[in-house]
mmCIF file with all atom_site columns, C-alpha atoms in Angstrom:
data_model
loop_
_atom_site.group_PDB
_atom_site.id
_atom_site.type_symbol
_atom_site.label_atom_id
_atom_site.label_alt_id
_atom_site.label_comp_id
_atom_site.label_asym_id
_atom_site.label_entity_id
_atom_site.label_seq_id
_atom_site.pdbx_PDB_ins_code
_atom_site.Cartn_x
_atom_site.Cartn_y
_atom_site.Cartn_z
_atom_site.occupancy
_atom_site.B_iso_or_equiv
_atom_site.pdbx_formal_charge
_atom_site.auth_seq_id
_atom_site.auth_comp_id
_atom_site.auth_asym_id
_atom_site.auth_atom_id
_atom_site.pdbx_PDB_model_num
ATOM 1   C CA . ASP E 1 1   ? 0.000   0.000  0.000  1.00 0.00 ? 1   ASP E CA 1
ATOM 2   C CA . ALA E 1 2   ? 1.298   3.471  -0.903 1.00 0.00 ? 2   ALA E CA 1
ATOM 3   C CA . GLY E 1 3   ? 0.088   5.036  2.313  1.00 0.00 ? 3   GLY E CA 1
ATOM 4   C CA . VAL E 1 4   ? -1.634  8.389  2.526  1.00 0.00 ? 4   VAL E CA 1
ATOM 5   C CA . ILE E 1 5   ? -0.701  10.515 -0.462 1.00 0.00 ? 5   ILE E CA 1
ATOM 6   C CA . GLN E 1 6   ? -0.638  14.302 -0.320 1.00 0.00 ? 6   GLN E CA 1
ATOM 7   C CA . SER E 1 7   ? 0.049   16.797 -3.041 1.00 0.00 ? 7   SER E CA 1
ATOM 8   C CA . PRO E 1 8   ? 1.751   19.078 -3.554 1.00 0.00 ? 8   PRO E CA 1
ATOM 9   C CA . ARG E 1 9   ? 4.585   18.463 -1.086 1.00 0.00 ? 9   ARG E CA 1
ATOM 10  C CA . HIS E 1 10  ? 5.554   22.120 -1.160 1.00 0.00 ? 10  HIS E CA 1
ATOM 11  C CA . GLU E 1 11  ? 3.529   25.146 -2.154 1.00 0.00 ? 11  GLU E CA 1
ATOM 12  C CA . VAL E 1 12  ? 4.680   28.742 -2.259 1.00 0.00 ? 12  VAL E CA 1
ATOM 13  C CA . THR E 1 13  ? 2.060   31.317 -3.100 1.00 0.00 ? 13  THR E CA 1
ATOM 14  C CA . GLU E 1 14  ? 1.371   34.996 -2.753 1.00 0.00 ? 14  GLU E CA 1
ATOM 15  C CA . MET E 1 15  ? -1.049  36.479 -0.306 1.00 0.00 ? 15  MET E CA 1
ATOM 16  C CA . GLY E 1 16  ? -4.572  36.583 -1.720 1.00 0.00 ? 16  GLY E CA 1
ATOM 17  C CA . GLN E 1 17  ? -4.174  33.564 -3.964 1.00 0.00 ? 17  GLN E CA 1
ATOM 18  C CA . GLU E 1 18  ? -6.271  30.427 -3.717 1.00 0.00 ? 18  GLU E CA 1
ATOM 19  C CA . VAL E 1 19  ? -4.509  27.316 -2.477 1.00 0.00 ? 19  VAL E CA 1
ATOM 20  C CA . THR E 1 20  ? -5.797  23.753 -2.848 1.00 0.00 ? 20  THR E CA 1
ATOM 21  C CA . LEU E 1 21  ? -4.231  20.880 -0.974 1.00 0.00 ? 21  LEU E CA 1
ATOM 22  C CA . ARG E 1 22  ? -5.050  17.307 -1.955 1.00 0.00 ? 22  ARG E CA 1
ATOM 23  C CA . CYS E 1 23  ? -5.165  14.031 -0.122 1.00 0.00 ? 23  CYS E CA 1
ATOM 24  C CA . LYS E 1 24  ? -5.713  10.417 -1.107 1.00 0.00 ? 24  LYS E CA 1
ATOM 25  C CA . PRO E 1 25  ? -6.372  8.254  1.960  1.00 0.00 ? 25  PRO E CA 1
ATOM 26  C CA . ILE E 1 26  ? -5.434  4.620  2.309  1.00 0.00 ? 26  ILE E CA 1
ATOM 27  C CA . SER E 1 27  ? -7.865  2.400  0.457  1.00 0.00 ? 27  SER E CA 1
ATOM 28  C CA . GLY E 1 28  ? -10.515 0.975  2.771  1.00 0.00 ? 28  GLY E CA 1
ATOM 29  C CA . HIS E 1 29  ? -10.103 3.642  5.449  1.00 0.00 ? 29  HIS E CA 1
ATOM 30  C CA . ASN E 1 30  ? -13.338 5.383  6.333  1.00 0.00 ? 30  ASN E CA 1
ATOM 31  C CA . SER E 1 31  ? -12.125 8.374  8.337  1.00 0.00 ? 31  SER E CA 1
ATOM 32  C CA . LEU E 1 32  ? -10.026 11.250 7.084  1.00 0.00 ? 32  LEU E CA 1
ATOM 33  C CA . PHE E 1 33  ? -8.460  14.083 9.082  1.00 0.00 ? 33  PHE E CA 1
ATOM 34  C CA . TRP E 1 34  ? -6.831  17.388 8.143  1.00 0.00 ? 34  TRP E CA 1
ATOM 35  C CA . TYR E 1 35  ? -4.266  18.821 10.584 1.00 0.00 ? 35  TYR E CA 1
ATOM 36  C CA . ARG E 1 36  ? -2.130  21.931 10.592 1.00 0.00 ? 36  ARG E CA 1
ATOM 37  C CA . GLN E 1 37  ? 1.257   22.073 12.305 1.00 0.00 ? 37  GLN E CA 1
ATOM 38  C CA . THR E 1 38  ? 3.101   25.252 13.268 1.00 0.00 ? 38  THR E CA 1
ATOM 39  C CA . MET E 1 39  ? 5.840   26.010 15.761 1.00 0.00 ? 39  MET E CA 1
ATOM 40  C CA . MET E 1 40  ? 3.558   28.327 17.713 1.00 0.00 ? 40  MET E CA 1
ATOM 41  C CA . ARG E 1 41  ? 0.421   26.190 17.948 1.00 0.00 ? 41  ARG E CA 1
ATOM 42  C CA . GLY E 1 42  ? 1.704   22.656 17.469 1.00 0.00 ? 42  GLY E CA 1
ATOM 43  C CA . LEU E 1 43  ? -0.581  20.126 15.785 1.00 0.00 ? 43  LEU E CA 1
ATOM 44  C CA . GLU E 1 44  ? -4.161  21.318 15.327 1.00 0.00 ? 44  GLU E CA 1
ATOM 45  C CA . LEU E 1 45  ? -7.072  19.276 14.006 1.00 0.00 ? 45  LEU E CA 1
ATOM 46  C CA . LEU E 1 46  ? -8.906  21.320 11.392 1.00 0.00 ? 46  LEU E CA 1
ATOM 47  C CA . ILE E 1 47  ? -11.660 18.956 10.268 1.00 0.00 ? 47  ILE E CA 1
ATOM 48  C CA . TYR E 1 48  ? -12.445 15.291 10.026 1.00 0.00 ? 48  TYR E CA 1
ATOM 49  C CA . PHE E 1 49  ? -14.718 13.174 7.857  1.00 0.00 ? 49  PHE E CA 1
ATOM 50  C CA . ASN E 1 50  ? -16.320 9.839  8.522  1.00 0.00 ? 50  ASN E CA 1
ATOM 51  C CA . ASN E 1 51  ? -17.642 7.933  5.505  1.00 0.00 ? 51  ASN E CA 1
ATOM 52  C CA . ASN E 1 52  ? -17.103 11.090 3.404  1.00 0.00 ? 52  ASN E CA 1
ATOM 53  C CA . VAL E 1 53  ? -19.302 13.208 5.685  1.00 0.00 ? 53  VAL E CA 1
ATOM 54  C CA . PRO E 1 54  ? -17.785 16.127 7.646  1.00 0.00 ? 54  PRO E CA 1
ATOM 55  C CA . ILE E 1 55  ? -18.237 15.324 11.328 1.00 0.00 ? 55  ILE E CA 1
ATOM 56  C CA . ASP E 1 56  ? -16.385 18.086 13.137 1.00 0.00 ? 56  ASP E CA 1
ATOM 57  C CA . ASP E 1 57  ? -15.077 21.252 11.509 1.00 0.00 ? 57  ASP E CA 1
ATOM 58  C CA . SER E 1 58  ? -14.719 23.241 14.719 1.00 0.00 ? 58  SER E CA 1
ATOM 59  C CA . GLY E 1 59  ? -10.982 23.524 14.150 1.00 0.00 ? 59  GLY E CA 1
ATOM 60  C CA . MET E 1 60  ? -11.294 25.300 10.817 1.00 0.00 ? 60  MET E CA 1
ATOM 61  C CA . PRO E 1 61  ? -9.835  28.750 11.494 1.00 0.00 ? 61  PRO E CA 1
ATOM 62  C CA . GLU E 1 62  ? -12.305 30.846 9.525  1.00 0.00 ? 62  GLU E CA 1
ATOM 63  C CA . ASP E 1 63  ? -14.449 30.975 6.428  1.00 0.00 ? 63  ASP E CA 1
ATOM 64  C CA . ARG E 1 64  ? -11.412 31.232 4.198  1.00 0.00 ? 64  ARG E CA 1
ATOM 65  C CA . PHE E 1 65  ? -10.855 27.525 4.832  1.00 0.00 ? 65  PHE E CA 1
ATOM 66  C CA . SER E 1 66  ? -13.040 24.844 3.305  1.00 0.00 ? 66  SER E CA 1
ATOM 67  C CA . ALA E 1 67  ? -12.698 21.080 2.923  1.00 0.00 ? 67  ALA E CA 1
ATOM 68  C CA . LYS E 1 68  ? -14.482 18.547 0.774  1.00 0.00 ? 68  LYS E CA 1
ATOM 69  C CA . MET E 1 69  ? -14.506 14.816 0.405  1.00 0.00 ? 69  MET E CA 1
ATOM 70  C CA . PRO E 1 70  ? -16.416 13.992 -2.773 1.00 0.00 ? 70  PRO E CA 1
ATOM 71  C CA . ASN E 1 71  ? -15.626 10.274 -2.526 1.00 0.00 ? 71  ASN E CA 1
ATOM 72  C CA . ALA E 1 72  ? -13.830 7.776  -0.339 1.00 0.00 ? 72  ALA E CA 1
ATOM 73  C CA . SER E 1 73  ? -10.523 8.169  -2.142 1.00 0.00 ? 73  SER E CA 1
ATOM 74  C CA . PHE E 1 74  ? -10.070 11.924 -2.354 1.00 0.00 ? 74  PHE E CA 1
ATOM 75  C CA . SER E 1 75  ? -10.238 15.049 -0.217 1.00 0.00 ? 75  SER E CA 1
ATOM 76  C CA . THR E 1 76  ? -9.268  18.672 -0.681 1.00 0.00 ? 76  THR E CA 1
ATOM 77  C CA . LEU E 1 77  ? -8.514  21.513 1.694  1.00 0.00 ? 77  LEU E CA 1
ATOM 78  C CA . LYS E 1 78  ? -8.896  24.934 0.120  1.00 0.00 ? 78  LYS E CA 1
ATOM 79  C CA . ILE E 1 79  ? -7.767  28.307 1.420  1.00 0.00 ? 79  ILE E CA 1
ATOM 80  C CA . GLN E 1 80  ? -9.207  31.335 -0.353 1.00 0.00 ? 80  GLN E CA 1
ATOM 81  C CA . PRO E 1 81  ? -7.813  33.937 -0.041 1.00 0.00 ? 81  PRO E CA 1
ATOM 82  C CA . SER E 1 82  ? -4.552  32.813 1.521  1.00 0.00 ? 82  SER E CA 1
ATOM 83  C CA . GLU E 1 83  ? -2.703  34.924 4.098  1.00 0.00 ? 83  GLU E CA 1
ATOM 84  C CA . PRO E 1 84  ? 0.886   34.768 5.428  1.00 0.00 ? 84  PRO E CA 1
ATOM 85  C CA . ARG E 1 85  ? -0.387  33.435 8.781  1.00 0.00 ? 85  ARG E CA 1
ATOM 86  C CA . ASP E 1 86  ? -1.648  30.341 6.959  1.00 0.00 ? 86  ASP E CA 1
ATOM 87  C CA . SER E 1 87  ? 1.968   29.278 6.401  1.00 0.00 ? 87  SER E CA 1
ATOM 88  C CA . ALA E 1 88  ? 2.307   25.862 8.031  1.00 0.00 ? 88  ALA E CA 1
ATOM 89  C CA . VAL E 1 89  ? 2.648   22.175 7.302  1.00 0.00 ? 89  VAL E CA 1
ATOM 90  C CA . TYR E 1 90  ? -0.723  20.609 6.541  1.00 0.00 ? 90  TYR E CA 1
ATOM 91  C CA . PHE E 1 91  ? -1.144  16.909 7.205  1.00 0.00 ? 91  PHE E CA 1
ATOM 92  C CA . CYS E 1 92  ? -3.820  14.562 6.049  1.00 0.00 ? 92  CYS E CA 1
ATOM 93  C CA . ALA E 1 93  ? -4.390  11.333 7.981  1.00 0.00 ? 93  ALA E CA 1
ATOM 94  C CA . SER E 1 94  ? -6.737  8.417  7.512  1.00 0.00 ? 94  SER E CA 1
ATOM 95  C CA . SER E 1 95  ? -7.942  5.607  9.712  1.00 0.00 ? 95  SER E CA 1
ATOM 96  C CA . ILE E 1 96  ? -10.465 2.867  9.985  1.00 0.00 ? 96  ILE E CA 1
ATOM 97  C CA . THR E 1 97  ? -13.043 3.051  12.742 1.00 0.00 ? 97  THR E CA 1
ATOM 98  C CA . PHE E 1 98  ? -12.828 -0.561 13.732 1.00 0.00 ? 98  PHE E CA 1
ATOM 99  C CA . GLY E 1 99  ? -9.920  -2.849 14.504 1.00 0.00 ? 99  GLY E CA 1
ATOM 100 C CA . PRO E 1 100 ? -7.665  -3.548 17.430 1.00 0.00 ? 100 PRO E CA 1
ATOM 101 C CA . SER E 1 101 ? -5.798  -0.303 17.752 1.00 0.00 ? 101 SER E CA 1
ATOM 102 C CA . TYR E 1 102 ? -7.527  2.338  15.688 1.00 0.00 ? 102 TYR E CA 1
ATOM 103 C CA . GLU E 1 103 ? -4.350  3.891  14.331 1.00 0.00 ? 103 GLU E CA 1
ATOM 104 C CA . GLN E 1 104 ? -4.177  7.085  12.312 1.00 0.00 ? 104 GLN E CA 1
ATOM 105 C CA . TYR E 1 105 ? -1.884  6.970  9.304  1.00 0.00 ? 105 TYR E CA 1
ATOM 106 C CA . PHE E 1 106 ? -0.362  10.303 8.349  1.00 0.00 ? 106 PHE E CA 1
ATOM 107 C CA . GLY E 1 107 ? 0.669   11.545 4.965  1.00 0.00 ? 107 GLY E CA 1
ATOM 108 C CA . PRO E 1 108 ? 4.032   13.282 4.446  1.00 0.00 ? 108 PRO E CA 1
ATOM 109 C CA . GLY E 1 109 ? 2.461   16.726 4.653  1.00 0.00 ? 109 GLY E CA 1
ATOM 110 C CA . THR E 1 110 ? 2.267   19.793 2.435  1.00 0.00 ? 110 THR E CA 1
ATOM 111 C CA . ARG E 1 111 ? 4.510   22.655 3.436  1.00 0.00 ? 111 ARG E CA 1
ATOM 112 C CA . LEU E 1 112 ? 2.653   25.857 2.574  1.00 0.00 ? 112 LEU E CA 1
ATOM 113 C CA . THR E 1 113 ? 4.410   29.215 2.445  1.00 0.00 ? 113 THR E CA 1
ATOM 114 C CA . VAL E 1 114 ? 2.323   32.305 1.823  1.00 0.00 ? 114 VAL E CA 1
ATOM 115 C CA . THR E 1 115 ? 4.368   35.426 1.069  1.00 0.00 ? 115 THR E CA 1
ATOM 116 C CA . GLY B 2 1   ? -12.468 19.883 26.251 1.00 0.00 ? 1   GLY B CA 1
ATOM 117 C CA . GLU B 2 2   ? -9.736  17.310 26.247 1.00 0.00 ? 2   GLU B CA 1
ATOM 118 C CA . ASP B 2 3   ? -6.243  18.509 27.054 1.00 0.00 ? 3   ASP B CA 1
ATOM 119 C CA . VAL B 2 4   ? -3.050  16.519 26.507 1.00 0.00 ? 4   VAL B CA 1
ATOM 120 C CA . GLU B 2 5   ? 0.114   18.042 27.932 1.00 0.00 ? 5   GLU B CA 1
ATOM 121 C CA . GLN B 2 6   ? 3.763   17.248 27.405 1.00 0.00 ? 6   GLN B CA 1
ATOM 122 C CA . SER B 2 7   ? 7.033   18.958 28.135 1.00 0.00 ? 7   SER B CA 1
ATOM 123 C CA . LEU B 2 8   ? 8.527   20.527 25.030 1.00 0.00 ? 8   LEU B CA 1
ATOM 124 C CA . PHE B 2 9   ? 12.143  19.351 25.119 1.00 0.00 ? 9   PHE B CA 1
ATOM 125 C CA . LEU B 2 10  ? 14.288  16.510 26.384 1.00 0.00 ? 10  LEU B CA 1
ATOM 126 C CA . SER B 2 11  ? 18.010  16.078 25.863 1.00 0.00 ? 11  SER B CA 1
ATOM 127 C CA . VAL B 2 12  ? 19.875  12.850 26.652 1.00 0.00 ? 12  VAL B CA 1
ATOM 128 C CA . ARG B 2 13  ? 23.199  11.250 25.832 1.00 0.00 ? 13  ARG B CA 1
ATOM 129 C CA . GLU B 2 14  ? 23.445  8.287  23.499 1.00 0.00 ? 14  GLU B CA 1
ATOM 130 C CA . GLY B 2 15  ? 23.096  5.045  25.448 1.00 0.00 ? 15  GLY B CA 1
ATOM 131 C CA . ASP B 2 16  ? 21.099  6.596  28.282 1.00 0.00 ? 16  ASP B CA 1
ATOM 132 C CA . SER B 2 17  ? 17.394  5.988  28.850 1.00 0.00 ? 17  SER B CA 1
ATOM 133 C CA . SER B 2 18  ? 14.870  8.630  27.817 1.00 0.00 ? 18  SER B CA 1
ATOM 134 C CA . VAL B 2 19  ? 11.575  9.144  29.608 1.00 0.00 ? 19  VAL B CA 1
ATOM 135 C CA . ILE B 2 20  ? 8.911   11.260 27.959 1.00 0.00 ? 20  ILE B CA 1
ATOM 136 C CA . ASN B 2 21  ? 5.889   12.145 30.056 1.00 0.00 ? 21  ASN B CA 1
ATOM 137 C CA . CYS B 2 22  ? 2.327   13.063 29.194 1.00 0.00 ? 22  CYS B CA 1
ATOM 138 C CA . THR B 2 23  ? -0.814  13.938 31.122 1.00 0.00 ? 23  THR B CA 1
ATOM 139 C CA . TYR B 2 24  ? -4.306  13.716 29.690 1.00 0.00 ? 24  TYR B CA 1
ATOM 140 C CA . THR B 2 25  ? -7.765  14.645 30.888 1.00 0.00 ? 25  THR B CA 1
ATOM 141 C CA . ASP B 2 26  ? -10.307 12.187 29.500 1.00 0.00 ? 26  ASP B CA 1
ATOM 142 C CA . SER B 2 27  ? -10.406 9.009  31.553 1.00 0.00 ? 27  SER B CA 1
ATOM 143 C CA . SER B 2 28  ? -12.769 7.364  29.058 1.00 0.00 ? 28  SER B CA 1
ATOM 144 C CA . SER B 2 29  ? -10.065 6.975  26.404 1.00 0.00 ? 29  SER B CA 1
ATOM 145 C CA . THR B 2 30  ? -9.819  3.312  25.486 1.00 0.00 ? 30  THR B CA 1
ATOM 146 C CA . TYR B 2 31  ? -6.426  3.617  23.830 1.00 0.00 ? 31  TYR B CA 1
ATOM 147 C CA . LEU B 2 32  ? -3.519  5.952  24.415 1.00 0.00 ? 32  LEU B CA 1
ATOM 148 C CA . TYR B 2 33  ? -0.842  6.396  21.812 1.00 0.00 ? 33  TYR B CA 1
ATOM 149 C CA . TRP B 2 34  ? 2.692   7.485  21.223 1.00 0.00 ? 34  TRP B CA 1
ATOM 150 C CA . TYR B 2 35  ? 3.531   8.844  17.785 1.00 0.00 ? 35  TYR B CA 1
ATOM 151 C CA . LYS B 2 36  ? 6.977   9.743  16.432 1.00 0.00 ? 36  LYS B CA 1
ATOM 152 C CA . GLN B 2 37  ? 7.681   12.501 13.925 1.00 0.00 ? 37  GLN B CA 1
ATOM 153 C CA . GLU B 2 38  ? 11.032  12.592 12.202 1.00 0.00 ? 38  GLU B CA 1
ATOM 154 C CA . PRO B 2 39  ? 12.203  15.799 10.486 1.00 0.00 ? 39  PRO B CA 1
ATOM 155 C CA . GLY B 2 40  ? 10.253  16.572 7.324  1.00 0.00 ? 40  GLY B CA 1
ATOM 156 C CA . ALA B 2 41  ? 7.854   13.673 7.773  1.00 0.00 ? 41  ALA B CA 1
ATOM 157 C CA . GLY B 2 42  ? 4.378   12.953 9.064  1.00 0.00 ? 42  GLY B CA 1
ATOM 158 C CA . LEU B 2 43  ? 3.608   11.304 12.367 1.00 0.00 ? 43  LEU B CA 1
ATOM 159 C CA . GLN B 2 44  ? 4.001   7.548  12.646 1.00 0.00 ? 44  GLN B CA 1
ATOM 160 C CA . LEU B 2 45  ? 2.499   5.345  15.301 1.00 0.00 ? 45  LEU B CA 1
ATOM 161 C CA . LEU B 2 46  ? 5.212   4.124  17.637 1.00 0.00 ? 46  LEU B CA 1
ATOM 162 C CA . THR B 2 47  ? 3.163   2.184  20.133 1.00 0.00 ? 47  THR B CA 1
ATOM 163 C CA . TYR B 2 48  ? -0.147  2.227  21.948 1.00 0.00 ? 48  TYR B CA 1
ATOM 164 C CA . ILE B 2 49  ? -1.570  0.908  25.184 1.00 0.00 ? 49  ILE B CA 1
ATOM 165 C CA . PHE B 2 50  ? -5.041  -0.293 26.009 1.00 0.00 ? 50  PHE B CA 1
ATOM 166 C CA . SER B 2 51  ? -6.529  1.499  28.980 1.00 0.00 ? 51  SER B CA 1
ATOM 167 C CA . ASN B 2 52  ? -6.931  -1.643 31.071 1.00 0.00 ? 52  ASN B CA 1
ATOM 168 C CA . MET B 2 53  ? -3.167  -2.203 31.028 1.00 0.00 ? 53  MET B CA 1
ATOM 169 C CA . ASP B 2 54  ? -0.628  -0.406 33.150 1.00 0.00 ? 54  ASP B CA 1
ATOM 170 C CA . MET B 2 55  ? 2.466   -1.392 31.242 1.00 0.00 ? 55  MET B CA 1
ATOM 171 C CA . LYS B 2 56  ? 3.426   -2.463 27.762 1.00 0.00 ? 56  LYS B CA 1
ATOM 172 C CA . GLN B 2 57  ? 6.904   -3.376 26.601 1.00 0.00 ? 57  GLN B CA 1
ATOM 173 C CA . ASP B 2 58  ? 8.035   -3.543 22.996 1.00 0.00 ? 58  ASP B CA 1
ATOM 174 C CA . GLN B 2 59  ? 11.778  -4.063 22.522 1.00 0.00 ? 59  GLN B CA 1
ATOM 175 C CA . ARG B 2 60  ? 13.457  -0.834 23.697 1.00 0.00 ? 60  ARG B CA 1
ATOM 176 C CA . LEU B 2 61  ? 10.143  0.878  24.381 1.00 0.00 ? 61  LEU B CA 1
ATOM 177 C CA . THR B 2 62  ? 8.224   0.708  27.653 1.00 0.00 ? 62  THR B CA 1
ATOM 178 C CA . VAL B 2 63  ? 4.879   2.451  28.081 1.00 0.00 ? 63  VAL B CA 1
ATOM 179 C CA . LEU B 2 64  ? 3.564   3.055  31.572 1.00 0.00 ? 64  LEU B CA 1
ATOM 180 C CA . LEU B 2 65  ? -0.006  4.111  32.240 1.00 0.00 ? 65  LEU B CA 1
ATOM 181 C CA . ASN B 2 66  ? -1.268  5.475  35.545 1.00 0.00 ? 66  ASN B CA 1
ATOM 182 C CA . LYS B 2 67  ? -5.009  5.840  35.061 1.00 0.00 ? 67  LYS B CA 1
ATOM 183 C CA . LYS B 2 68  ? -5.605  7.287  38.497 1.00 0.00 ? 68  LYS B CA 1
ATOM 184 C CA . ASP B 2 69  ? -3.266  10.199 37.797 1.00 0.00 ? 69  ASP B CA 1
ATOM 185 C CA . LYS B 2 70  ? -4.014  10.242 34.047 1.00 0.00 ? 70  LYS B CA 1
ATOM 186 C CA . HIS B 2 71  ? -0.323  9.992  33.357 1.00 0.00 ? 71  HIS B CA 1
ATOM 187 C CA . LEU B 2 72  ? 1.330   8.236  30.441 1.00 0.00 ? 72  LEU B CA 1
ATOM 188 C CA . SER B 2 73  ? 5.054   7.810  29.909 1.00 0.00 ? 73  SER B CA 1
ATOM 189 C CA . LEU B 2 74  ? 7.309   6.437  27.218 1.00 0.00 ? 74  LEU B CA 1
ATOM 190 C CA . ARG B 2 75  ? 10.697  5.058  28.154 1.00 0.00 ? 75  ARG B CA 1
ATOM 191 C CA . ILE B 2 76  ? 13.283  4.446  25.456 1.00 0.00 ? 76  ILE B CA 1
ATOM 192 C CA . ALA B 2 77  ? 16.141  2.251  26.614 1.00 0.00 ? 77  ALA B CA 1
ATOM 193 C CA . ASP B 2 78  ? 19.646  2.627  25.179 1.00 0.00 ? 78  ASP B CA 1
ATOM 194 C CA . THR B 2 79  ? 18.662  5.785  23.292 1.00 0.00 ? 79  THR B CA 1
ATOM 195 C CA . GLN B 2 80  ? 20.315  6.147  19.908 1.00 0.00 ? 80  GLN B CA 1
ATOM 196 C CA . THR B 2 81  ? 20.903  9.218  17.733 1.00 0.00 ? 81  THR B CA 1
ATOM 197 C CA . GLY B 2 82  ? 18.291  7.811  15.359 1.00 0.00 ? 82  GLY B CA 1
ATOM 198 C CA . ASP B 2 83  ? 15.709  8.250  18.127 1.00 0.00 ? 83  ASP B CA 1
ATOM 199 C CA . SER B 2 84  ? 16.021  12.036 17.819 1.00 0.00 ? 84  SER B CA 1
ATOM 200 C CA . ALA B 2 85  ? 12.561  13.181 16.810 1.00 0.00 ? 85  ALA B CA 1
ATOM 201 C CA . ILE B 2 86  ? 9.400   14.751 18.167 1.00 0.00 ? 86  ILE B CA 1
ATOM 202 C CA . TYR B 2 87  ? 7.232   12.397 20.211 1.00 0.00 ? 87  TYR B CA 1
ATOM 203 C CA . PHE B 2 88  ? 3.499   12.996 20.522 1.00 0.00 ? 88  PHE B CA 1
ATOM 204 C CA . CYS B 2 89  ? 1.172   11.547 23.078 1.00 0.00 ? 89  CYS B CA 1
ATOM 205 C CA . ALA B 2 90  ? -2.469  11.160 21.970 1.00 0.00 ? 90  ALA B CA 1
ATOM 206 C CA . GLU B 2 91  ? -5.819  9.981  23.290 1.00 0.00 ? 91  GLU B CA 1
ATOM 207 C CA . THR B 2 92  ? -9.049  9.207  21.525 1.00 0.00 ? 92  THR B CA 1
ATOM 208 C CA . PRO B 2 93  ? -12.103 9.236  23.788 1.00 0.00 ? 93  PRO B CA 1
ATOM 209 C CA . ASN B 2 94  ? -14.645 8.583  21.058 1.00 0.00 ? 94  ASN B CA 1
ATOM 210 C CA . PHE B 2 95  ? -12.757 6.542  18.456 1.00 0.00 ? 95  PHE B CA 1
ATOM 211 C CA . ASN B 2 96  ? -12.969 9.396  16.003 1.00 0.00 ? 96  ASN B CA 1
ATOM 212 C CA . LYS B 2 97  ? -11.286 12.540 17.155 1.00 0.00 ? 97  LYS B CA 1
ATOM 213 C CA . PHE B 2 98  ? -7.698  12.276 18.316 1.00 0.00 ? 98  PHE B CA 1
ATOM 214 C CA . TYR B 2 99  ? -6.277  14.726 20.810 1.00 0.00 ? 99  TYR B CA 1
ATOM 215 C CA . PHE B 2 100 ? -2.548  15.205 20.457 1.00 0.00 ? 100 PHE B CA 1
ATOM 216 C CA . GLY B 2 101 ? -0.148  16.790 22.877 1.00 0.00 ? 101 GLY B CA 1
ATOM 217 C CA . SER B 2 102 ? 2.200   19.541 21.763 1.00 0.00 ? 102 SER B CA 1
ATOM 218 C CA . GLY B 2 103 ? 5.020   17.058 21.212 1.00 0.00 ? 103 GLY B CA 1
ATOM 219 C CA . THR B 2 104 ? 8.316   16.547 23.040 1.00 0.00 ? 104 THR B CA 1
ATOM 220 C CA . LYS B 2 105 ? 11.427  17.154 21.002 1.00 0.00 ? 105 LYS B CA 1
ATOM 221 C CA . LEU B 2 106 ? 14.017  14.535 21.938 1.00 0.00 ? 106 LEU B CA 1
ATOM 222 C CA . ASN B 2 107 ? 17.611  15.453 21.232 1.00 0.00 ? 107 ASN B CA 1
ATOM 223 C CA . VAL B 2 108 ? 20.141  12.635 21.544 1.00 0.00 ? 108 VAL B CA 1
ATOM 224 C CA . LYS B 2 109 ? 23.727  13.765 21.911 1.00 0.00 ? 109 LYS B CA 1
ATOM 225 C CA . PRO B 2 110 ? 26.510  11.440 20.741 1.00 0.00 ? 110 PRO B CA 1
#
């Protein structure tokens, strides 16, 4: 299995531009999570989906952020318009809600820099 | 809400034991986890413990759980330079949302 796939790995954009981050979860996993990691705030959960349905988006910073999961194998996190304070590493993780240990598998992350 | 706390830094010498501590708030968590993040990578599950256990050993790793004090620790025996990473403690009270600590950066000096 290829694991959780995220693209792009690095994104540099100018303030005000739209940014779309992509995630392909592990096949067969039914939960998907978007996290943001910064030095100041550590690892923050932005939103998570269960069976493609958004369950908790209380961590989404503001209306500039939106996430979709149109099917079980794809999710996007969009920032429009982007701001310098959005610079962070964004991780996608997937898991399966049954099994002995309920592990989350993380992707390699997308490092976003907004100038 | 749930709160998972860890100290931010730990520095040890190669060959020594490392102990990383974590406190959590939700006593209903069925599993508690330790994740490892190497530079430039995502988090990877290192080990986990079921809440009805108080100790789990896996090669150089020992996890201790004190449910009364809501305290979790990770001991790494014979710490190597390759163990340098950030270690996250996590709990999941409802089998959906994970609550991660801030991470402890372990620095292993040769």
